[in-house]
């Protein structure tokens, strides 16, 4: 896979190419129709230089697994998958992408129009700027040229008219749930085994192969599949032990399982000094200060950095949690949870992993994100995914069928940042540098001017690059305000607020009870502009009004994502997911599946002043109306919720709130 760039100015393309030199060994730039397109080549299939030209011009970062089958179908003779992709676009346009089995991000120029598209999951990245039309594979390349940019949403195809200097979009469809209730669990597990073997097989190159290995069920399943296919490989793992911290569990376990399965394993134990040195670089590479993203990136980076031999391709187990409900936050309607996870995986995981792999000279292969496997996973009954207190139950049965040791197949999950101890390393560095929280320390590493300042300085006093520019949906109540507070603390810019004023008091999606004056007052206190979208509150029709509001926020404030205060309502969260896809926005739900009692106490502890405005649950009398929650009455509220079995956070409409006071750090 490779790096792609483009701009009207050839010098801009050359500058962008310099920031992407780690994505390939050779670079070419072609100027045609008053537009320059660049390409860095990192080839696994053939050595055909790009951009390549036939009827149109193509610069692609792709891995097309069925390119030979497509050649046979249409009688083409091409040297590699990129040339086949060009033929497909020349002959069929973007409709031909429906025939592609693979991952890609490309720019295709023909007849004065540039088409930019990605695979619908977003495995391969591309970013662009609206300031002047420019694109590149990585965000950091555009940022270093002083451009405000956004990630092309994978369910959107971008079309740019060079002469008119206009951008338009074409929507793409995504996966759907289609449960087969009649299937037996053993049959489902057998089908997973066969489909997973096929997913691994199509991703195995002729050359050497590596595997990111923790000894968990996902990476061990890949190891077992490679052994079944008689493909040799080297497994890699990394961890850290410092001070009085225990040895990293994942490293010890990986070594035990590798020995038992006769797997060649290379383990690297990093030092705290190495982590301190590389963290600013990783924050820059992935353009994010997320504690989770950086915590996961560290073991990934160290496992590969110290073991750069000949492997160009490295396998990873990313994606199984999304397919088979591996996360504890996935509750209730599990297949809807899985589908939501797949919708957001490009923002949460894929960009980080793509960038880190290329920074270490590797190309990532993700068999769990095979389209056939995804479609099959969305047919599996929910009770097969979580059963007998085991998450990913049916996958564990499939793993046993493929020869994964029983103690691995049924072992509980430990997140990579915890099992490797790198989360503790970030925490130690944060405290050593005088920060109260890991997030504050990581935020300090994304300063525009002053990288790595001390904890005694106020973060707000410095100019910092945000991770994302977002619009926050708000009703004026506790949940929407708590969500934007958390997102802001995670180094995201709340560019504007958006509320829908509904005339329907029984609106399915929106609270019509908050006064416009109160929301204006909140907007002024927060120092964040407020957009108001009118709606009649009719079911489903009001969603179109929300789409209009999101489009307005995108156009007026160039937002990249939307923040919603959903706690447990799958109905609301799913509809925001789908609308965001249509508008081209990422979705952030930082309160999702939060323990409600703990959440309510957190609100008070953080400094929110929450007034109960109305009650509608047995056990809550009218005396609660007008009460501002504090450390004393919150305990009484929680006791009542426990006694009368209503949602402690009022998620089911048991009571309504408005925020009358904010934490100091949230005020504008």
XYZ file of C-alpha atoms in Angstrom:
668
model
C 0.000 0.000 0.000
C 1.025 3.555 -0.590
C 0.485 7.280 -0.113
C -1.529 9.600 -2.360
C -1.557 13.398 -2.682
C -3.096 16.039 -4.921
C -3.439 19.817 -5.390
C -3.700 22.444 -8.120
C -0.223 23.606 -7.192
C 2.593 21.153 -8.037
C 4.788 22.638 -5.312
C 2.095 21.874 -2.741
C 2.060 18.259 -3.861
C 5.834 18.054 -3.543
C 5.619 19.420 0.003
C 2.880 16.933 0.921
C 4.923 14.101 -0.539
C 7.813 14.968 1.753
C 5.525 14.461 4.762
C 4.545 11.008 3.459
C 7.992 9.610 2.655
C 7.483 6.795 5.202
C 4.613 5.426 3.084
C 6.816 4.229 0.230
C 10.222 3.917 -1.361
C 9.645 5.846 -4.600
C 7.637 8.958 -5.406
C 6.083 10.212 -8.640
C 4.066 13.343 -9.439
C 1.998 13.887 -12.596
C 0.347 17.152 -13.660
C -2.637 16.960 -15.983
C -5.747 19.082 -16.618
C -4.387 21.829 -14.337
C -4.083 19.476 -11.378
C -1.090 17.688 -9.875
C -1.379 14.208 -8.356
C 1.361 12.476 -6.395
C 2.013 8.916 -5.283
C 4.407 7.120 -2.923
C 4.829 3.444 -3.825
C 4.949 0.687 -1.197
C 4.268 -2.355 -3.337
C 3.264 -5.861 -2.303
C 1.647 -6.834 -5.642
C 3.876 -5.852 -8.572
C 6.138 -2.832 -8.984
C 4.046 -0.720 -11.336
C 4.762 2.968 -10.701
C 1.891 5.346 -10.086
C 0.049 7.526 -10.982
C -1.019 5.312 -13.909
C -2.993 6.487 -16.921
C -5.344 4.983 -19.477
C -8.685 6.668 -20.162
C -8.321 8.295 -16.759
C -5.448 8.885 -14.325
C -5.252 6.937 -11.046
C -3.252 7.303 -7.842
C -4.277 4.505 -5.496
C -3.454 3.077 -2.102
C -5.096 -0.308 -2.574
C -5.046 -4.021 -1.948
C -7.586 -5.681 -4.250
C -7.868 -9.371 -3.400
C -9.941 -10.373 -6.442
C -8.008 -8.464 -9.106
C -7.048 -11.615 -10.991
C -10.673 -12.806 -10.977
C -11.789 -9.435 -12.349
C -9.160 -9.660 -15.083
C -10.434 -13.098 -16.054
C -14.059 -11.928 -15.997
C -13.446 -8.960 -18.315
C -10.523 -10.281 -20.356
C -8.074 -7.690 -19.041
C -4.325 -8.140 -18.847
C -2.878 -5.999 -16.061
C 0.328 -6.090 -14.036
C -1.232 -5.606 -10.613
C -4.341 -4.710 -8.614
C -3.993 -0.937 -9.061
C -4.051 -1.283 -12.850
C -7.140 -3.501 -12.580
C -8.801 -0.826 -10.444
C -8.028 1.736 -13.150
C -9.588 -0.516 -15.800
C -12.690 -0.956 -13.671
C -13.093 2.808 -13.163
C -12.440 3.512 -16.844
C -15.102 1.028 -17.945
C -17.735 1.191 -15.195
C -17.105 4.326 -13.140
C -17.614 4.238 -9.388
C -20.432 1.698 -9.796
C -17.674 -0.811 -10.534
C -16.497 -0.545 -6.927
C -19.350 -2.875 -5.963
C -17.360 -5.683 -7.615
C -14.179 -5.001 -5.643
C -13.130 -7.271 -2.796
C -10.443 -5.326 -1.019
C -9.385 -2.083 0.605
C -8.544 1.163 -1.113
C -8.236 4.924 -1.095
C -7.748 6.507 -4.495
C -7.905 9.649 -6.607
C -9.150 9.176 -10.173
C -8.987 12.053 -12.661
C -10.979 12.058 -15.884
C -12.655 14.752 -18.003
C -11.887 17.593 -15.609
C -13.268 15.787 -12.569
C -11.425 14.152 -9.667
C -13.123 11.302 -7.846
C -11.826 10.336 -4.394
C -13.149 7.247 -2.645
C -12.322 4.746 0.110
C -13.499 1.271 1.021
C -16.734 1.577 2.997
C -15.122 0.583 6.318
C -12.338 3.143 5.895
C -9.321 0.831 6.247
C -7.258 3.010 3.929
C -7.284 6.736 4.772
C -7.535 9.964 2.824
C -7.927 13.533 4.131
C -8.745 16.724 2.259
C -8.971 20.463 2.781
C -11.800 22.771 1.752
C -9.639 25.917 2.066
C -8.089 25.096 -1.280
C -8.804 21.677 -2.699
C -5.917 19.513 -1.511
C -5.793 15.880 -0.402
C -3.328 13.470 1.187
C -3.279 10.057 2.845
C -2.501 11.504 6.278
C -3.793 14.420 8.310
C -0.382 15.467 9.590
C 0.796 16.164 6.026
C -1.963 18.725 5.466
C -1.611 20.229 8.940
C 2.105 20.802 8.418
C 1.239 22.862 5.367
C -1.043 25.009 7.540
C -4.292 23.564 6.162
C -7.425 22.833 8.173
C -8.612 19.461 6.920
C -11.141 16.673 7.381
C -11.176 12.934 6.815
C -13.216 11.774 3.834
C -16.063 9.769 5.319
C -15.806 6.208 3.954
C -19.490 6.104 3.018
C -19.093 9.136 0.768
C -17.530 9.441 -2.670
C -16.096 12.912 -3.292
C -16.294 14.537 -6.725
C -14.289 17.664 -7.452
C -14.913 19.782 -10.570
C -11.517 21.331 -11.327
C -12.763 24.171 -13.524
C -15.696 25.159 -11.296
C -13.729 24.511 -8.094
C -16.769 22.741 -6.623
C -17.056 19.659 -4.414
C -20.047 17.306 -4.363
C -20.687 13.929 -2.739
C -22.257 10.610 -3.598
C -23.609 8.390 -0.813
C -22.678 4.715 -0.411
C -24.577 1.921 1.299
C -23.306 0.051 4.358
C -23.832 -3.407 5.850
C -27.232 -4.408 7.235
C -28.404 -6.811 9.934
C -30.066 -9.956 8.588
C -30.338 -12.459 11.449
C -30.947 -16.138 10.665
C -32.805 -17.358 13.731
C -32.932 -20.989 12.593
C -29.172 -21.556 12.540
C -27.665 -23.758 15.276
C -24.724 -22.414 17.252
C -22.388 -25.232 16.222
C -23.201 -24.636 12.569
C -22.582 -20.879 13.011
C -19.190 -21.606 14.601
C -18.248 -23.961 11.768
C -19.207 -21.336 9.175
C -17.115 -18.729 11.007
C -14.126 -21.076 10.960
C -14.393 -21.665 7.196
C -15.018 -18.021 6.329
C -12.180 -16.885 8.589
C -9.755 -19.306 6.930
C -10.798 -17.846 3.594
C -10.341 -14.294 4.883
C -6.803 -15.057 6.060
C -5.900 -17.001 2.913
C -6.821 -14.184 0.523
C -4.663 -11.783 2.578
C -1.525 -13.956 2.648
C 1.167 -12.561 0.321
C 3.934 -14.489 -1.365
C 6.563 -12.914 0.907
C 7.169 -13.055 4.631
C 4.394 -12.446 7.141
C 4.285 -11.002 10.651
C 1.583 -11.166 13.319
C 0.828 -8.798 16.195
C 0.407 -11.330 18.986
C -0.952 -11.065 22.526
C -1.985 -14.677 23.009
C -5.643 -13.611 23.096
C -8.305 -15.427 21.139
C -8.168 -13.040 18.136
C -4.433 -13.064 17.405
C -4.162 -16.761 18.289
C -6.985 -17.531 15.866
C -4.975 -15.835 13.118
C -1.892 -17.823 14.160
C -3.880 -21.068 13.997
C -5.232 -20.120 10.559
C -1.736 -19.364 9.231
C -0.526 -22.711 10.571
C -3.513 -24.469 8.973
C -2.585 -22.787 5.662
C 1.047 -23.867 6.178
C 2.244 -20.238 6.006
C 5.302 -19.457 8.101
C 5.255 -16.274 10.146
C 6.884 -14.390 12.989
C 4.790 -13.135 15.884
C 5.556 -9.860 17.670
C 4.632 -8.508 21.066
C 5.775 -5.677 23.327
C 5.296 -4.446 26.864
C 6.867 -2.386 29.606
C 7.804 -2.888 33.245
C 8.946 0.072 35.322
C 9.225 0.935 38.995
C 7.060 -1.341 41.128
C 4.714 -2.206 38.251
C 4.200 -5.921 37.674
C 5.492 -7.634 34.542
C 3.210 -7.053 31.509
C 0.595 -9.808 31.477
C 0.249 -9.938 27.709
C 3.972 -10.496 27.150
C 4.158 -13.350 29.652
C 1.000 -14.954 28.275
C 2.091 -14.488 24.640
C 5.383 -16.231 25.381
C 3.582 -19.130 27.081
C 1.145 -19.644 24.202
C 3.825 -19.197 21.548
C 5.875 -21.959 23.127
C 2.845 -24.242 23.391
C 1.848 -23.681 19.727
C 5.415 -23.665 18.378
C 5.162 -20.061 17.205
C 8.289 -17.993 16.557
C 7.858 -14.987 18.833
C 9.936 -11.832 19.192
C 9.127 -9.852 22.341
C 10.371 -6.368 23.114
C 10.356 -4.774 26.550
C 10.451 -0.994 26.283
C 11.812 1.418 28.878
C 10.019 4.419 30.342
C 12.627 6.649 28.677
C 11.765 5.192 25.281
C 8.070 5.798 25.854
C 8.731 9.404 26.845
C 10.823 9.908 23.717
C 8.371 8.388 21.245
C 5.032 9.662 22.632
C 5.285 13.142 21.071
C 6.020 11.497 17.733
C 3.052 9.134 17.981
C 0.719 11.989 18.934
C 1.945 13.805 15.833
C 1.687 10.759 13.572
C -1.892 9.876 14.520
C -2.916 13.522 15.033
C -4.656 12.659 18.287
C -4.138 12.988 22.035
C -6.650 10.251 22.866
C -5.499 8.267 25.902
C -6.861 5.037 24.417
C -5.454 5.578 20.929
C -1.978 6.398 22.192
C -2.080 3.596 24.750
C -2.848 1.086 21.991
C -0.379 2.631 19.536
C 2.573 2.145 21.910
C 2.659 -1.689 22.038
C 1.871 -1.747 18.308
C 4.812 0.567 17.586
C 7.377 -1.085 19.849
C 6.454 -4.586 18.671
C 7.249 -3.592 15.083
C 9.901 -0.898 15.503
C 12.529 -3.150 17.037
C 11.872 -6.050 14.667
C 12.135 -4.647 11.154
C 13.385 -7.525 9.036
C 11.816 -8.457 5.721
C 8.104 -8.663 6.505
C 6.108 -6.092 4.594
C 2.773 -7.553 5.717
C 1.638 -7.810 9.337
C -1.657 -9.363 10.466
C -3.783 -7.912 13.279
C -6.890 -9.165 15.095
C -8.653 -5.801 14.968
C -12.368 -6.072 14.241
C -13.490 -9.132 16.193
C -14.954 -7.038 19.026
C -17.155 -5.202 16.537
C -18.345 -8.411 14.849
C -19.008 -10.582 17.885
C -19.831 -8.092 20.693
C -16.540 -8.273 22.556
C -16.828 -4.949 24.393
C -18.680 -4.681 27.701
C -20.164 -1.382 26.514
C -22.079 -3.407 23.900
C -25.348 -4.039 25.751
C -28.961 -4.548 24.774
C -29.467 -4.979 21.024
C -26.115 -6.615 20.326
C -26.237 -6.735 16.534
C -27.103 -3.033 16.459
C -24.152 -2.474 18.784
C -21.931 -4.441 16.426
C -23.125 -2.468 13.414
C -22.557 0.828 15.225
C -19.031 -0.291 16.100
C -18.333 -1.064 12.456
C -19.636 2.351 11.406
C -17.196 4.106 13.741
C -14.150 1.851 13.473
C -12.483 4.128 10.915
C -12.317 6.930 13.488
C -11.629 4.855 16.598
C -9.054 2.379 15.336
C -8.275 2.146 11.640
C -6.498 5.452 11.065
C -4.216 4.946 14.070
C -3.275 1.418 13.037
C -2.699 2.342 9.392
C -0.355 5.178 10.303
C 1.597 3.253 12.943
C 2.112 0.288 10.619
C 3.444 2.501 7.817
C 5.709 4.392 10.201
C 7.290 1.014 10.836
C 7.512 0.011 7.182
C 4.647 -2.489 7.313
C 1.338 -3.050 5.611
C -1.543 -4.163 7.833
C -3.881 -7.053 7.019
C -7.182 -7.329 8.911
C -8.997 -10.630 8.249
C -11.803 -9.895 10.734
C -12.845 -7.007 8.481
C -13.389 -9.265 5.498
C -16.735 -8.336 3.949
C -17.994 -11.927 3.719
C -17.174 -12.453 7.388
C -18.898 -9.193 8.370
C -22.051 -10.076 6.445
C -22.079 -13.493 8.118
C -21.532 -12.000 11.589
C -24.600 -9.807 11.138
C -26.729 -12.926 10.521
C -25.788 -14.550 13.845
C -28.420 -14.466 16.628
C -27.438 -12.177 19.488
C -27.673 -14.946 22.096
C -24.759 -16.706 20.363
C -22.511 -13.675 20.755
C -22.892 -13.305 24.531
C -23.689 -16.514 26.404
C -22.940 -17.915 29.862
C -21.116 -14.679 30.777
C -18.743 -15.115 27.818
C -18.525 -12.384 25.213
C -17.736 -13.480 21.616
C -19.059 -16.914 22.593
C -19.599 -18.235 19.059
C -16.176 -16.994 17.949
C -14.567 -18.858 20.843
C -16.252 -22.058 19.682
C -14.958 -21.411 16.154
C -11.463 -20.872 17.565
C -11.529 -24.275 19.245
C -12.554 -25.863 15.948
C -9.472 -24.319 14.316
C -7.134 -25.673 16.973
C -6.784 -22.723 19.345
C -5.960 -24.111 22.833
C -8.984 -24.200 25.137
C -7.314 -21.974 27.749
C -6.848 -19.301 25.064
C -10.249 -19.685 23.435
C -12.061 -19.058 26.726
C -9.683 -16.538 28.298
C -11.113 -13.139 29.230
C -10.167 -10.033 27.274
C -7.596 -7.500 28.460
C -7.258 -4.342 26.364
C -3.845 -3.945 24.710
C -2.906 -0.777 26.608
C -3.545 -2.509 29.949
C -2.122 -5.965 29.254
C 1.105 -4.385 27.965
C 1.353 -1.845 30.858
C 1.724 1.088 28.465
C -1.309 2.823 29.976
C 0.503 2.764 33.320
C 3.606 4.168 31.626
C 1.603 7.136 30.314
C 0.164 7.636 33.785
C 3.633 7.596 35.365
C 4.989 10.127 32.873
C 1.959 12.352 33.450
C 2.547 12.439 37.195
C 6.304 12.908 36.790
C 5.621 16.007 34.686
C 3.145 17.503 37.137
C -0.136 16.721 35.398
C -3.223 15.569 37.278
C -4.500 13.430 34.412
C -3.084 11.422 31.521
C -5.311 13.360 29.145
C -3.775 16.688 30.158
C -0.270 15.348 29.557
C -1.121 13.987 26.115
C -2.958 17.203 25.217
C 0.253 19.092 25.930
C 2.036 17.091 23.224
C -0.160 18.466 20.453
C 0.688 22.117 20.951
C 1.120 24.182 17.824
C 4.007 26.164 19.257
C 5.160 24.687 22.563
C 5.327 20.913 22.684
C 5.787 19.254 26.051
C 5.111 22.122 28.498
C 4.940 21.572 32.248
C 1.815 20.789 34.243
C 1.987 24.161 35.989
C 0.986 25.893 32.742
C -2.667 26.201 31.810
C -3.531 24.207 28.715
C -6.144 26.800 27.798
C -3.429 29.465 27.691
C -1.698 27.787 24.766
C -2.714 27.335 21.142
C -3.399 23.649 20.687
C -4.385 21.672 17.614
C -7.719 19.980 18.320
C -8.201 16.297 17.616
C -11.564 17.061 16.008
C -13.889 19.996 15.361
C -17.377 18.987 16.443
C -20.979 20.119 16.779
C -22.639 19.184 20.067
C -26.319 18.261 20.056
C -27.881 19.966 23.070
C -31.201 20.087 24.867
C -29.792 22.126 27.728
C -30.010 19.083 29.997
C -27.325 17.232 31.921
C -26.456 14.524 29.373
C -25.819 16.739 26.357
C -23.724 19.120 28.461
C -21.802 16.288 30.139
C -21.022 14.806 26.718
C -19.629 18.047 25.305
C -17.631 18.555 28.525
C -15.954 15.172 28.178
C -15.273 15.654 24.492
C -13.768 19.091 25.101
C -11.468 17.728 27.809
C -10.243 15.172 25.298
C -8.834 17.984 23.167
C -11.713 18.424 20.742
C -13.029 21.824 19.717
C -16.766 22.373 20.241
C -17.287 24.607 17.218
C -21.020 25.074 17.764
C -24.091 23.778 19.567
C -27.145 22.483 17.733
C -30.646 22.171 19.154
C -33.895 21.194 17.509
C -36.899 23.139 18.709
C -39.807 20.736 18.464
C -43.458 21.706 18.652
C -44.302 18.117 19.583
C -44.116 17.512 23.318
C -44.044 13.768 22.601
C -41.118 13.927 20.161
C -39.343 10.578 19.782
C -35.909 12.121 19.475
C -35.841 15.594 20.992
C -36.794 17.380 24.173
C -39.260 20.149 23.400
C -39.503 21.421 26.978
C -36.358 23.553 27.178
C -36.882 27.231 26.535
C -34.907 28.995 23.809
C -33.890 31.635 26.349
C -32.239 29.065 28.598
C -30.284 27.589 25.681
C -29.166 31.056 24.608
C -27.978 31.654 28.159
C -26.033 28.374 28.165
C -24.492 29.223 24.805
C -23.323 32.578 26.161
C -21.902 31.040 29.344
C -20.012 28.427 27.368
C -18.815 30.874 24.731
C -20.036 28.531 21.978
C -22.414 29.656 19.188
C -25.878 28.047 19.077
C -27.680 26.847 15.948
C -31.453 26.319 16.196
C -33.255 24.036 13.762
C -37.047 24.103 13.795
C -38.989 20.830 13.601
C -42.614 19.801 13.951
C -41.487 16.717 15.834
C -43.187 14.132 13.603
C -41.610 10.689 13.821
C -38.908 10.152 11.160
C -39.699 13.556 9.563
C -37.865 15.218 12.457
C -34.766 13.233 11.469
C -34.684 15.105 8.185
C -34.741 18.339 10.189
C -31.798 17.090 12.241
C -29.951 16.319 9.010
C -30.531 19.912 7.875
C -29.144 21.183 11.177
C -26.048 18.999 10.884
C -25.513 20.150 7.279
C -25.701 23.754 8.480
C -23.118 23.076 11.209
C -20.834 21.414 8.673
C -21.115 24.263 6.191
C -20.879 27.177 8.636
C -18.326 25.784 11.107
C -16.533 23.077 9.080
C -17.193 20.498 11.800
C -15.864 16.953 11.398
C -18.061 15.186 13.935
C -21.169 15.301 16.079
C -21.403 14.746 19.847
C -24.512 13.150 21.320
C -25.365 12.654 24.994
C -26.914 9.211 24.502
C -26.531 6.986 27.546
C -28.473 3.858 26.655
C -31.051 4.707 23.970
C -30.176 2.580 20.957
C -33.070 4.250 19.112
C -31.465 7.682 19.367
C -27.865 6.555 18.889
C -28.626 4.516 15.746
C -30.441 7.399 14.115
C -27.608 9.798 14.828
C -25.199 7.203 13.357
C -27.162 6.969 10.118
C -27.626 10.721 9.763
C -23.939 11.325 10.399
C -23.108 8.894 7.595
C -25.304 10.916 5.239
C -23.735 14.223 6.243
C -20.181 12.866 6.369
C -19.599 13.310 10.099
C -17.973 11.163 12.771
C -20.054 10.315 15.840
C -18.933 10.687 19.451
C -21.051 9.306 22.326
C -18.744 9.593 25.357
C -21.450 8.630 27.875
C -22.560 5.447 26.123
C -23.462 2.620 28.556
C -22.010 4.537 31.513
C -22.990 3.104 34.897
C -25.810 5.511 35.691
C -25.280 5.827 39.452
C -21.563 6.441 39.006
C -22.303 8.923 36.235
C -24.700 10.951 38.398
C -22.134 11.212 41.195
C -19.487 12.227 38.652
C -21.671 15.100 37.444
C -21.837 16.581 40.939
C -18.166 15.965 41.630
C -17.132 17.739 38.420
C -19.118 20.860 39.320
C -22.306 20.643 37.228
C -25.345 22.319 38.764
C -28.264 20.174 37.591
C -31.860 21.236 38.229
C -34.714 18.750 37.954
C -37.439 20.459 35.923
C -40.115 17.749 35.835
C -40.740 14.224 37.151
C -42.678 11.301 35.682
C -41.769 8.193 37.689
C -43.255 6.405 40.645
C -41.240 7.379 43.705
C -40.467 10.891 42.475
C -42.875 13.477 43.876
C -43.396 17.028 42.636
C -41.168 18.199 45.491
C -38.197 17.194 43.363
C -39.115 19.744 40.691
C -36.843 22.763 41.048
C -34.294 20.846 43.146
C -30.622 21.348 42.217
C -28.730 18.117 42.753
C -25.908 18.057 45.291
C -23.875 15.468 47.180
C -26.699 14.874 49.685
C -29.837 14.685 47.587
C -28.106 12.733 44.807
C -27.802 9.831 47.243
C -31.525 10.072 48.000
C -32.314 10.101 44.260
C -30.165 7.015 43.684
C -31.802 5.191 46.583
C -35.234 5.942 45.108
C -34.081 4.701 41.702
C -32.970 1.465 43.299
C -36.157 1.074 45.333
C -38.613 1.899 42.542
C -36.455 0.433 39.752
C -36.252 3.442 37.471
C -33.236 4.645 35.521
C -30.969 6.543 37.895
C -30.005 9.021 35.170
C -33.578 9.469 33.939
C -32.691 7.849 30.629
C -36.225 6.544 30.245
C -37.871 9.944 30.761
C -38.360 9.446 34.513
C -37.306 13.039 35.043
C -36.037 15.993 32.994
C -33.188 18.357 33.829
C -31.480 21.531 32.821
C -27.970 22.663 33.669
C -27.833 25.941 35.596
C -24.123 25.889 36.439
C -21.016 24.513 34.734
C -17.549 23.306 35.764
C -15.087 26.198 35.688
C -13.029 24.582 32.905
C -16.072 24.425 30.591
C -17.046 28.084 30.766
C -16.078 30.295 27.878
